PDB file of C-alpha atoms in Angstrom:
ATOM      1  CA  MET A   4     106.995  60.214  64.428  1.00 49.00           C
ATOM      2  CA  ALA A   5     106.049  57.481  61.939  1.00 63.00           C
ATOM      3  CA  ALA A   6     108.801  55.935  59.846  1.00 80.00           C
ATOM      4  CA  ARG A   7     109.552  57.676  56.563  1.00 91.00           C
ATOM      5  CA  ILE A   8     112.673  55.813  55.460  1.00 94.00           C
ATOM      6  CA  TYR A   9     112.612  52.064  54.751  1.00 95.00           C
ATOM      7  CA  ASP A  10     115.587  49.750  54.191  1.00 95.00           C
ATOM      8  CA  LEU A  11     114.263  47.447  51.471  1.00 95.00           C
ATOM      9  CA  GLU A  12     117.305  45.146  51.614  1.00 95.00           C
ATOM     10  CA  GLU A  13     116.614  44.572  55.292  1.00 96.00           C
ATOM     11  CA  LEU A  14     112.899  43.887  54.676  1.00 96.00           C
ATOM     12  CA  LYS A  15     113.368  41.314  51.875  1.00 97.00           C
ATOM     13  CA  GLN A  16     112.059  37.814  52.623  1.00 97.00           C
ATOM     14  CA  PHE A  17     112.053  34.830  50.278  1.00 98.00           C
ATOM     15  CA  GLY A  18     110.458  31.461  50.970  1.00 98.00           C
ATOM     16  CA  ALA A  19     108.733  28.341  49.637  1.00 98.00           C
ATOM     17  CA  GLU A  20     105.712  30.522  48.753  1.00 98.00           C
ATOM     18  CA  PRO A  21     105.683  34.079  47.324  1.00 98.00           C
ATOM     19  CA  GLN A  22     106.328  36.520  50.157  1.00 98.00           C
ATOM     20  CA  LYS A  23     104.381  39.762  50.582  1.00 98.00           C
ATOM     21  CA  VAL A  24     106.007  42.135  53.071  1.00 98.00           C
ATOM     22  CA  MET A  25     104.157  45.282  54.113  1.00 97.00           C
ATOM     23  CA  VAL A  26     106.517  48.254  53.872  1.00 97.00           C
ATOM     24  CA  TYR A  27     104.136  50.983  55.013  1.00 96.00           C
ATOM     25  CA  SER A  28     100.486  51.969  55.269  1.00 95.00           C
ATOM     26  CA  THR A  29      98.925  55.410  55.584  1.00 95.00           C
ATOM     27  CA  ASP A  30      95.349  56.655  55.424  1.00 96.00           C
ATOM     28  CA  LYS A  31      95.796  57.201  51.649  1.00 97.00           C
ATOM     29  CA  THR A  32      98.192  54.545  50.230  1.00 98.00           C
ATOM     30  CA  LEU A  33     100.063  51.398  51.109  1.00 97.00           C
ATOM     31  CA  GLY A  34     103.365  49.961  50.015  1.00 98.00           C
ATOM     32  CA  ALA A  35     104.199  46.274  49.873  1.00 98.00           C
ATOM     33  CA  MET A  36     107.221  44.303  48.733  1.00 98.00           C
ATOM     34  CA  TRP A  37     106.757  41.070  46.765  1.00 98.00           C
ATOM     35  CA  CYS A  38     109.645  38.575  46.828  1.00 98.00           C
ATOM     36  CA  LEU A  39     109.436  35.697  44.332  1.00 98.00           C
ATOM     37  CA  GLU A  40     111.786  32.788  43.820  1.00 98.00           C
ATOM     38  CA  PRO A  41     112.080  31.451  40.238  1.00 98.00           C
ATOM     39  CA  GLY A  42     108.722  30.011  39.109  1.00 98.00           C
ATOM     40  CA  GLN A  43     106.659  31.664  41.853  1.00 98.00           C
ATOM     41  CA  GLU A  44     103.834  34.033  40.944  1.00 97.00           C
ATOM     42  CA  VAL A  45     101.388  36.621  42.219  1.00 97.00           C
ATOM     43  CA  PHE A  46      97.873  35.469  41.320  1.00 95.00           C
ATOM     44  CA  LEU A  47      95.715  37.296  38.770  1.00 96.00           C
ATOM     45  CA  HIS A  48      93.646  39.904  40.564  1.00 97.00           C
ATOM     46  CA  ALA A  49      92.163  43.389  40.321  1.00 97.00           C
ATOM     47  CA  HIS A  50      91.528  46.264  42.712  1.00 98.00           C
ATOM     48  CA  PRO A  51      88.146  47.778  41.798  1.00 98.00           C
ATOM     49  CA  ASN A  52      88.793  50.858  43.919  1.00 97.00           C
ATOM     50  CA  ALA A  53      92.560  51.463  43.671  1.00 98.00           C
ATOM     51  CA  ASP A  54      95.448  52.011  41.272  1.00 98.00           C
ATOM     52  CA  ASP A  55      98.462  49.709  41.767  1.00 98.00           C
ATOM     53  CA  VAL A  56     101.986  50.609  40.609  1.00 98.00           C
ATOM     54  CA  TRP A  57     104.664  47.901  40.650  1.00 98.00           C
ATOM     55  CA  ILE A  58     108.334  48.928  40.543  1.00 98.00           C
ATOM     56  CA  VAL A  59     110.814  46.150  39.778  1.00 98.00           C
ATOM     57  CA  MET A  60     113.860  46.310  42.054  1.00 97.00           C
ATOM     58  CA  GLU A  61     115.611  43.086  41.032  1.00 97.00           C
ATOM     59  CA  GLY A  62     115.222  40.234  38.572  1.00 97.00           C
ATOM     60  CA  GLU A  63     112.811  39.827  35.699  1.00 96.00           C
ATOM     61  CA  GLY A  64     109.400  38.340  35.196  1.00 96.00           C
ATOM     62  CA  LEU A  65     106.270  38.101  33.143  1.00 97.00           C
ATOM     63  CA  TYR A  66     103.604  40.720  33.927  1.00 98.00           C
ATOM     64  CA  PHE A  67     100.062  39.528  33.273  1.00 97.00           C
ATOM     65  CA  MET A  68      97.646  42.218  32.093  1.00 93.00           C
ATOM     66  CA  GLY A  69      94.495  40.098  31.784  1.00 86.00           C
ATOM     67  CA  ASP A  70      92.824  38.961  28.553  1.00 87.00           C
ATOM     68  CA  GLY A  71      95.896  36.817  27.787  1.00 89.00           C
ATOM     69  CA  GLN A  72      98.181  39.844  27.442  1.00 95.00           C
ATOM     70  CA  GLU A  73     101.689  39.552  28.914  1.00 96.00           C
ATOM     71  CA  ALA A  74     104.856  41.643  29.004  1.00 97.00           C
ATOM     72  CA  LEU A  75     108.397  40.868  30.112  1.00 97.00           C
ATOM     73  CA  ILE A  76     109.556  43.339  32.739  1.00 97.00           C
ATOM     74  CA  ARG A  77     112.878  43.654  34.515  1.00 97.00           C
ATOM     75  CA  LYS A  78     114.815  45.644  37.092  1.00 97.00           C
ATOM     76  CA  GLY A  79     114.324  49.382  36.627  1.00 97.00           C
ATOM     77  CA  MET A  80     110.851  49.111  35.062  1.00 98.00           C
ATOM     78  CA  ALA A  81     107.464  50.105  36.502  1.00 98.00           C
ATOM     79  CA  VAL A  82     103.961  49.005  35.523  1.00 97.00           C
ATOM     80  CA  LEU A  83     100.566  50.501  36.312  1.00 97.00           C
ATOM     81  CA  ALA A  84      97.271  48.728  36.834  1.00 97.00           C
ATOM     82  CA  LYS A  85      94.515  51.324  37.034  1.00 97.00           C
ATOM     83  CA  ALA A  86      91.516  50.602  39.240  1.00 98.00           C
ATOM     84  CA  GLY A  87      89.690  47.548  37.884  1.00 97.00           C
ATOM     85  CA  GLN A  88      92.511  46.347  35.587  1.00 97.00           C
ATOM     86  CA  VAL A  89      93.518  42.690  36.001  1.00 97.00           C
ATOM     87  CA  HIS A  90      97.176  42.051  36.800  1.00 97.00           C
ATOM     88  CA  GLY A  91      99.589  39.444  38.152  1.00 97.00           C
ATOM     89  CA  MET A  92     103.229  38.403  37.881  1.00 97.00           C
ATOM     90  CA  ARG A  93     105.449  35.320  37.493  1.00 98.00           C
ATOM     91  CA  ASN A  94     109.175  35.103  38.073  1.00 98.00           C
ATOM     92  CA  THR A  95     110.285  33.590  34.766  1.00 96.00           C
ATOM     93  CA  GLY A  96     113.984  34.255  35.365  1.00 94.00           C
ATOM     94  CA  SER A  97     116.625  32.120  37.047  1.00 96.00           C
ATOM     95  CA  GLU A  98     117.276  34.685  39.797  1.00 97.00           C
ATOM     96  CA  ARG A  99     115.153  36.051  42.609  1.00 98.00           C
ATOM     97  CA  PHE A 100     112.559  38.665  41.629  1.00 98.00           C
ATOM     98  CA  MET A 101     111.514  41.538  43.886  1.00 98.00           C
ATOM     99  CA  PHE A 102     109.166  44.427  43.267  1.00 98.00           C
ATOM    100  CA  ILE A 103     107.469  47.130  45.294  1.00 98.00           C
ATOM    101  CA  GLY A 104     103.749  47.762  44.937  1.00 98.00           C
ATOM    102  CA  ILE A 105     102.217  51.137  45.810  1.00 98.00           C
ATOM    103  CA  ALA A 106      98.409  51.160  45.864  1.00 98.00           C
ATOM    104  CA  GLY A 107      95.701  53.620  46.786  1.00 98.00           C
ATOM    105  CA  PRO A 108      93.328  54.781  47.909  1.00 98.00           C
ATOM    106  CA  VAL A 109      93.026  52.490  50.924  1.00 97.00           C
ATOM    107  CA  PRO A 110      91.482  50.244  51.934  1.00 96.00           C
ATOM    108  CA  VAL A 111      92.494  48.355  48.780  1.00 97.00           C
ATOM    109  CA  GLU A 112      89.893  45.795  47.695  1.00 97.00           C
ATOM    110  CA  VAL A 113      91.173  42.587  46.024  1.00 97.00           C
ATOM    111  CA  ILE A 114      89.233  40.407  43.574  1.00 97.00           C
ATOM    112  CA  LYS A 115      91.030  37.151  42.627  1.00 96.00           C
ATOM    113  CA  PHE A 116      90.641  35.617  39.159  1.00 92.00           C
TER     114      PHE A 116
END
């Protein structure tokens, strides 16, 4: 039987570069954990074929929505990038920042900006 329960504390990884940790992947969606030290960021990108929901588990950061639009998000908040919408993130806080991304359908295409 495939795993259905994931210990996010155990999976967390921080490093000199932003860390992307795959949590799960099915034939319909995938889940990844992003771990950012202060100042680190996830590059601006879009998924032309998939929605991407980010759920902030710890810390705070600046969510980039493309076209120069930004929003401060923090632990307990979720953001949605519909298919084709530009998005990215920077840890602007003084603490570590971790969020979970759930995207689908798979395979998820990525276009960097």
